[in-house]
XYZ file of C-alpha atoms in Angstrom:
535
model
C 124.085 72.162 111.814
C 120.726 73.958 111.195
C 120.687 77.176 109.469
C 119.149 80.499 111.036
C 116.459 81.734 109.139
C 114.488 85.031 109.237
C 111.125 85.709 107.746
C 110.165 88.634 105.454
C 106.279 89.682 105.960
C 104.281 88.396 108.982
C 100.780 88.572 106.676
C 98.218 87.189 105.951
C 100.502 83.567 105.116
C 103.935 84.750 107.085
C 102.106 83.645 109.676
C 102.242 80.433 109.053
C 105.725 80.454 107.542
C 107.398 82.034 110.902
C 104.853 78.949 112.979
C 106.396 76.512 111.173
C 110.251 77.715 111.350
C 109.845 78.850 115.185
C 108.410 75.070 115.663
C 111.014 73.606 113.625
C 113.781 75.519 116.187
C 115.447 77.435 112.940
C 113.322 81.424 113.142
C 116.061 83.829 114.206
C 113.975 87.438 113.257
C 110.711 88.776 111.647
C 110.674 91.449 108.994
C 107.546 93.549 108.650
C 107.399 96.984 107.610
C 104.153 97.857 109.660
C 104.884 97.900 113.458
C 101.637 95.863 114.546
C 102.981 92.789 112.616
C 106.350 93.252 114.493
C 104.829 93.252 117.819
C 102.445 90.111 117.208
C 105.865 88.410 115.913
C 107.077 89.458 119.209
C 103.707 88.449 121.564
C 103.110 85.178 120.387
C 107.701 83.721 119.949
C 109.034 85.998 121.974
C 111.123 86.796 118.697
C 113.672 89.379 117.614
C 112.094 91.859 114.389
C 113.150 94.160 112.121
C 111.524 96.402 110.542
C 114.062 96.701 107.219
C 115.963 94.135 105.105
C 119.131 95.742 105.496
C 119.319 94.237 108.455
C 118.665 91.279 108.153
C 121.459 91.383 104.565
C 123.494 92.296 107.266
C 123.972 90.243 109.945
C 126.072 86.952 109.187
C 124.552 84.575 111.261
C 121.297 84.696 108.763
C 122.112 82.218 106.125
C 118.545 82.026 104.842
C 115.437 83.867 104.190
C 111.634 82.597 103.640
C 109.512 85.496 101.136
C 106.475 85.986 102.421
C 106.063 90.044 101.289
C 103.095 90.870 98.014
C 103.975 89.251 94.671
C 104.688 92.061 93.388
C 107.679 92.570 96.076
C 108.889 88.753 95.268
C 111.626 89.427 92.082
C 113.153 92.380 94.116
C 113.455 91.233 97.425
C 114.544 87.328 96.527
C 117.249 88.958 93.913
C 118.454 91.476 97.311
C 118.905 88.229 98.982
C 120.754 86.497 97.120
C 122.868 88.947 95.730
C 123.969 88.713 99.602
C 125.052 85.202 99.953
C 120.889 84.805 101.693
C 119.544 80.629 100.219
C 115.814 81.673 99.665
C 112.699 80.036 100.314
C 109.976 82.704 98.255
C 106.189 82.201 97.932
C 104.238 81.698 95.352
C 105.177 83.182 92.678
C 108.432 83.584 92.310
C 108.556 86.158 89.754
C 105.219 88.007 88.100
C 107.713 87.973 84.574
C 108.959 85.529 83.325
C 112.627 87.574 82.306
C 112.628 87.964 85.715
C 112.672 84.469 87.450
C 115.341 83.572 85.340
C 117.736 85.891 86.327
C 116.848 84.960 90.165
C 118.115 81.496 88.913
C 121.128 82.527 86.811
C 121.893 84.518 89.793
C 121.331 81.563 92.604
C 124.083 79.478 90.480
C 126.253 81.957 89.756
C 126.058 82.341 94.074
C 125.924 79.161 93.984
C 122.989 79.232 96.710
C 119.559 77.528 97.567
C 116.089 78.853 95.932
C 113.266 76.813 96.501
C 109.212 78.357 95.514
C 106.404 77.856 97.643
C 104.499 75.509 95.851
C 102.984 73.693 97.985
C 100.820 71.078 96.674
C 104.159 69.318 95.750
C 104.325 68.751 99.812
C 100.472 67.413 99.772
C 100.311 64.258 101.243
C 97.579 63.535 98.097
C 99.493 65.026 95.523
C 102.001 62.812 96.088
C 100.323 59.944 96.477
C 98.142 60.482 92.989
C 101.800 60.980 91.715
C 103.502 57.447 92.919
C 99.582 56.169 91.420
C 100.175 57.859 87.907
C 103.979 56.586 87.899
C 102.905 52.843 88.776
C 99.905 53.026 85.499
C 97.441 52.546 88.212
C 95.152 55.215 86.153
C 96.006 54.058 82.890
C 96.547 56.729 80.045
C 95.708 60.160 81.904
C 93.542 61.615 79.766
C 92.265 64.864 81.049
C 92.550 67.064 84.607
C 90.252 68.753 85.863
C 90.864 72.191 88.878
C 88.614 74.834 90.900
C 90.145 76.456 93.255
C 87.811 78.436 94.581
C 86.456 81.264 96.922
C 84.782 84.657 98.208
C 88.269 85.448 99.173
C 90.570 88.304 99.095
C 90.255 90.219 95.760
C 94.058 91.445 95.650
C 95.132 94.385 92.834
C 98.311 94.124 92.834
C 97.926 90.894 90.903
C 94.557 89.288 89.822
C 93.334 85.820 90.253
C 95.526 83.838 87.623
C 98.705 85.347 89.089
C 97.046 84.151 92.728
C 95.308 81.414 92.713
C 96.288 79.594 89.624
C 100.202 78.907 89.940
C 99.307 75.698 92.813
C 97.475 74.479 90.337
C 100.032 74.487 87.247
C 102.368 73.458 89.263
C 100.724 70.857 90.334
C 98.968 69.954 87.579
C 103.087 69.927 85.640
C 104.542 67.691 88.224
C 101.973 65.028 88.314
C 102.139 64.685 84.116
C 105.825 65.793 83.725
C 105.530 67.854 81.270
C 104.554 71.637 80.091
C 101.707 72.293 78.021
C 102.166 72.552 74.310
C 99.595 75.522 73.857
C 97.066 77.255 76.891
C 93.775 79.090 75.457
C 92.156 81.336 78.944
C 89.406 83.563 79.592
C 87.782 85.189 82.411
C 85.505 88.346 83.870
C 86.904 91.152 85.712
C 83.296 91.536 87.357
C 84.660 93.621 90.471
C 87.955 95.540 89.163
C 87.197 96.611 85.866
C 91.565 96.272 85.502
C 91.942 93.169 87.265
C 90.232 89.597 86.323
C 88.610 87.628 89.252
C 87.496 84.897 87.654
C 89.265 82.912 85.095
C 88.806 79.141 82.928
C 91.540 77.936 81.087
C 92.513 74.612 79.208
C 95.688 72.919 78.399
C 96.975 70.976 75.703
C 99.705 68.499 76.228
C 102.061 66.669 74.181
C 100.818 63.406 75.112
C 97.112 64.166 74.772
C 96.458 65.251 78.187
C 94.354 67.974 78.044
C 93.550 70.328 81.550
C 91.615 72.543 82.836
C 91.640 75.025 85.566
C 89.085 77.451 87.032
C 89.715 80.017 89.486
C 87.731 82.421 90.795
C 87.799 85.707 94.345
C 83.489 85.353 93.583
C 81.921 81.960 94.444
C 79.748 81.743 97.315
C 82.020 78.539 99.437
C 85.315 77.642 98.883
C 85.940 74.853 97.286
C 89.512 72.721 96.189
C 89.009 70.615 93.718
C 91.217 68.244 91.256
C 89.746 65.347 89.334
C 92.450 62.813 87.121
C 90.440 60.708 84.672
C 93.049 57.833 83.736
C 92.021 55.210 81.377
C 90.863 53.266 84.601
C 90.720 54.471 87.068
C 88.885 58.137 88.177
C 90.093 60.160 90.719
C 89.196 63.148 92.871
C 91.127 65.299 95.642
C 89.238 67.041 97.547
C 91.314 69.021 100.181
C 87.978 70.893 101.805
C 87.498 67.401 102.780
C 88.542 65.813 106.298
C 87.927 62.622 106.164
C 87.521 61.807 101.604
C 90.534 63.807 100.888
C 91.917 61.576 98.034
C 88.937 59.047 96.532
C 89.626 56.776 93.643
C 86.906 55.519 91.278
C 86.912 52.684 89.075
C 84.394 53.588 86.547
C 84.563 53.166 83.372
C 82.670 53.494 79.861
C 82.238 50.429 78.155
C 80.739 50.071 74.383
C 77.254 48.935 74.036
C 75.915 48.505 69.947
C 78.523 51.007 68.816
C 77.634 53.113 72.157
C 79.577 54.091 74.879
C 77.616 53.758 78.388
C 79.333 54.205 81.362
C 79.768 51.618 84.361
C 80.023 53.349 87.678
C 81.726 52.384 90.644
C 81.788 53.275 94.622
C 84.749 55.035 95.303
C 87.294 54.226 97.913
C 88.692 56.629 99.790
C 92.556 56.231 100.066
C 93.937 56.797 103.920
C 96.640 59.928 103.609
C 99.596 60.411 106.474
C 97.533 63.267 108.560
C 101.182 65.787 107.673
C 100.688 69.776 107.369
C 102.234 70.396 103.565
C 103.425 73.649 104.985
C 105.533 71.517 107.576
C 106.926 69.585 104.852
C 108.150 72.572 102.489
C 109.800 73.957 105.646
C 111.735 70.723 106.664
C 112.233 70.028 102.908
C 113.537 74.056 102.497
C 115.978 72.594 105.966
C 117.503 69.852 104.503
C 118.706 71.966 101.122
C 120.050 74.247 103.016
C 121.781 71.886 105.323
C 122.700 69.103 102.352
C 122.768 71.905 99.083
C 120.831 68.809 97.338
C 118.380 70.465 94.699
C 114.722 71.255 95.616
C 111.503 69.288 94.111
C 109.883 72.983 93.545
C 113.075 75.293 92.600
C 113.909 77.691 91.011
C 113.619 76.630 87.627
C 110.157 74.367 88.018
C 108.774 77.930 88.717
C 110.260 79.397 85.985
C 108.173 76.630 84.322
C 104.986 77.874 86.224
C 105.825 81.682 85.509
C 105.630 80.419 81.022
C 103.115 78.830 81.490
C 100.804 81.923 83.131
C 101.845 84.511 80.649
C 101.014 82.970 77.949
C 98.303 82.211 79.352
C 98.116 86.289 80.525
C 98.563 86.726 77.233
C 95.864 84.437 76.331
C 93.426 86.513 78.277
C 94.479 89.363 77.091
C 93.525 88.971 73.246
C 89.810 87.237 73.660
C 91.172 84.143 74.909
C 93.163 82.718 71.811
C 95.409 79.770 71.500
C 98.640 80.984 72.762
C 101.634 78.714 72.465
C 103.666 77.700 75.488
C 106.465 75.011 74.821
C 109.779 75.859 72.690
C 110.509 73.668 70.223
C 113.066 70.973 71.971
C 116.467 71.059 71.451
C 117.460 68.212 68.979
C 120.485 66.017 70.968
C 121.258 62.324 72.094
C 121.242 61.371 74.745
C 121.841 57.250 75.879
C 118.818 55.495 77.860
C 121.097 55.086 80.599
C 122.185 58.735 81.419
C 120.208 60.878 83.486
C 119.018 64.267 81.701
C 118.173 66.173 84.765
C 115.792 69.751 84.609
C 116.514 72.604 84.574
C 119.513 72.369 82.248
C 120.284 73.520 79.198
C 121.706 70.922 75.839
C 122.310 71.948 72.229
C 121.365 71.016 68.835
C 123.710 68.301 68.331
C 125.221 66.774 71.321
C 125.366 63.200 72.364
C 125.275 62.040 75.977
C 126.088 58.873 76.644
C 125.652 55.640 78.677
C 125.661 55.946 82.596
C 126.360 59.923 82.081
C 124.625 62.526 84.434
C 123.709 66.143 83.123
C 122.259 68.220 86.537
C 120.160 71.255 86.905
C 122.262 74.689 86.135
C 124.298 73.414 84.033
C 124.994 74.765 79.775
C 125.939 72.059 77.492
C 126.322 73.857 74.202
C 126.089 72.651 70.424
C 128.116 69.625 69.193
C 129.620 68.523 72.184
C 130.756 64.767 72.733
C 129.589 63.371 77.052
C 131.608 60.105 77.134
C 130.593 57.357 78.825
C 130.008 58.129 83.066
C 130.901 61.803 83.043
C 128.944 64.123 85.714
C 128.420 68.083 84.686
C 127.565 69.343 88.155
C 125.016 72.201 88.803
C 125.889 75.933 86.932
C 128.439 74.201 84.458
C 129.393 76.222 81.471
C 130.266 74.503 78.498
C 130.735 75.898 75.430
C 129.981 74.452 71.761
C 131.847 71.577 70.101
C 133.318 70.162 73.461
C 134.538 66.980 73.662
C 134.473 64.869 76.940
C 136.004 61.888 77.305
C 134.898 58.907 79.951
C 134.992 59.084 83.476
C 135.890 62.620 84.140
C 133.051 65.182 86.488
C 132.959 68.661 85.576
C 131.968 70.005 89.050
C 130.639 73.546 90.208
C 132.985 76.362 89.317
C 134.683 74.669 86.572
C 133.594 76.456 82.556
C 134.979 74.902 79.023
C 134.781 77.359 75.891
C 134.433 76.654 72.624
C 136.251 73.740 71.133
C 137.745 72.344 74.824
C 138.898 68.556 74.703
C 139.286 66.402 78.068
C 140.670 63.033 77.508
C 139.985 60.690 79.847
C 139.991 60.083 83.511
C 141.446 63.475 83.847
C 140.264 65.455 86.559
C 138.719 68.971 88.160
C 138.342 70.529 91.740
C 136.962 73.002 92.859
C 138.067 73.109 96.820
C 141.287 74.017 97.486
C 141.473 72.597 101.003
C 138.527 69.990 100.668
C 137.647 68.249 104.457
C 134.843 65.779 104.301
C 133.441 67.160 107.897
C 133.693 70.913 106.656
C 131.440 72.245 104.444
C 133.475 74.669 101.969
C 130.975 75.444 98.982
C 130.903 78.498 99.277
C 134.916 78.533 98.567
C 134.453 77.493 95.722
C 137.075 78.233 92.539
C 136.987 79.250 89.740
C 138.415 77.080 86.734
C 138.362 78.526 83.208
C 139.214 76.650 79.986
C 139.601 79.172 76.925
C 138.982 77.928 73.384
C 140.922 74.795 72.133
C 142.240 73.887 75.073
C 143.189 70.115 75.456
C 143.755 68.369 78.427
C 145.140 64.962 78.752
C 144.228 61.574 79.987
C 144.611 61.634 83.477
C 145.675 65.162 84.245
C 144.609 67.072 86.767
C 143.535 71.141 87.727
C 143.223 72.054 90.869
C 141.135 75.108 91.034
C 141.284 78.458 90.615
C 143.415 77.688 87.671
C 143.101 79.131 83.457
C 144.073 77.211 81.430
C 144.867 79.439 77.794
C 143.474 78.993 74.348
C 144.829 76.036 72.401
C 147.015 74.561 75.346
C 147.505 71.415 75.799
C 148.120 69.355 79.241
C 150.465 66.396 79.385
C 149.262 62.904 80.011
C 149.253 62.757 83.703
C 150.402 66.256 84.078
C 148.736 68.481 87.658
C 147.957 71.146 87.424
C 149.030 74.221 89.935
C 149.593 77.194 88.639
C 147.584 79.180 85.073
C 148.871 77.979 81.848
C 149.336 80.732 78.977
C 148.209 80.580 75.784
C 149.432 77.864 73.338
C 152.061 76.976 76.274
C 152.747 72.973 76.942
C 152.970 71.477 79.887
C 153.825 68.564 81.755
C 154.984 66.617 84.859
C 153.789 66.935 88.812
C 153.718 69.697 89.400
C 153.424 70.742 86.060
C 156.148 72.954 84.258
C 156.306 74.472 80.965
C 158.514 72.906 78.306
C 157.753 73.812 75.203
C 154.430 75.780 72.932
C 152.082 74.299 71.166
C 150.433 74.602 67.089
C 146.280 75.720 66.803
C 146.133 72.116 65.348
C 147.858 70.490 68.092
C 151.925 69.606 66.960
C 154.733 71.167 68.177
C 156.494 74.220 67.701
C 160.388 74.173 67.551
C 162.125 76.907 69.085
C 162.991 80.276 68.089
C 161.513 83.563 68.123
C 159.036 83.494 65.073
C 158.774 79.875 63.259
C 156.179 78.395 61.092
C 154.508 74.723 62.625
C 156.305 72.018 60.337
C 152.685 70.534 60.313
C 150.304 72.972 59.206
C 152.451 75.969 58.112
C 150.431 78.654 60.377
C 153.270 81.265 62.171
C 153.726 82.134 66.281
C 155.945 84.647 67.388
C 157.046 83.679 70.348
C 158.988 85.288 73.376
C 159.855 83.927 77.255
C 156.623 84.024 78.702
C 154.143 84.514 75.657
C 153.186 82.689 72.399
C 151.051 84.754 69.465
C 150.169 83.859 66.203
C 150.793 86.122 63.033
C 148.234 86.772 60.513
C 148.422 84.813 57.552
C 150.228 86.472 54.691
C 149.052 86.739 51.689
C 149.857 87.526 48.559
C 148.981 88.543 44.431
C 150.086 86.741 41.867
C 152.461 88.999 39.229
C 149.799 89.552 36.961
C 151.469 91.172 33.015
C 149.475 94.033 32.278
C 147.985 93.496 28.879
C 146.547 96.546 27.035
C 143.727 95.246 25.034
C 143.048 97.143 21.614
C 139.856 99.311 21.542
C 137.270 98.413 19.709
C 137.398 101.133 16.073
């Protein structure tokens, strides 16, 4: 079933979103503070309109919004939309601060909402073709990328040219290379408004050895949008202003004669591209993600990567072009070559991930975890430190494992209480919490919405349908409590005050709870020996 979408902002770019979503049959409302913008939407598309986003938040029939407001308001509106349970498409940039972008990503994960950002070049047939050529090795080792986005365009005051134009090229370059720059340097000038940069030149250095040069300007006599990729085998020019020669490959090479480089030029080969509108492809992708709940190609986490690069460029720009580090140190974890680690997940130092396992975007794994074979960690899952997950376990969205939890082989978590294949119930996910030190035996099933207490023990094959108290031992179908377990994993004897026979820890037990008693320390009886005072 297609979603109902509202577009917030019917201005310069918002009009294009209105046109496309209307053509795709999903547009239900246009929101703008300006009466003339609303009148234009009503006249052009016979569309319902409103002047306040509150009307959209309060409308349960609208499940998604597309935000084309000024960049300074992206964070504010996107946060409201996610908090009110709407899926969100927001034009670039996602926000004007990295921490705001990260907050939106976390908010989308908590509410199980789609968050997609309008980095339109990643939906352009030319960029998709370039990505394919790079991955197939047709260009050889990428040596450098040069991009120019120039125009005598709309001058803005809420953002400088770096934040207005460069997100397009940074997003495309990160996508094509599949890595973040290690460091950046930016210089520029403020020629029209002394407080707003209208021309910048940025250099990005990548760990692979590639470089990128990004030139953006509002002060240029004609429109230019080019991306040049220089590889060891071929050079390719993407000229988005061109109509017929939009993507051209050159088999130029450098020969060395008498120890001197000599350029050998060849005719350019035009690469035929499908006649597709990138924005239409982008809008269709958003609709598909809303319907299928798949992660968008340009999701919030990839947009935060762009924000980090932009923030580093801004810092360099304000510091007279000094080099600024972008990439943080990579976590020191091990993943087997057959494991799939999606972008946008966090994995702590010392964690091991074994054969055929899959860690999905938005999930967080702590330090020194051990993830066995054929394990799936779904989006939004939170896993603490020193957790052990044995083979063939799926940890679904809505599950949280605190530190030192043990999940036995082939045990099962659920996250919907009454699933149907033909009915979408992702908005009904129930949270399952497994507290610190708890153990879940092989082939046990944990029905969603339950909490497993600290150091509790779920026997093999048990089906847990209600909460398990701290130190509780449960077994059977459905699981029933049959005793208490020590911190060390030994079974405790009966009695109100008992000591573990294996480690000696002491506990106070009543009918419904078990509490570890503080260790008793004794002071040895040392005789009082008075020493003579020296004369």
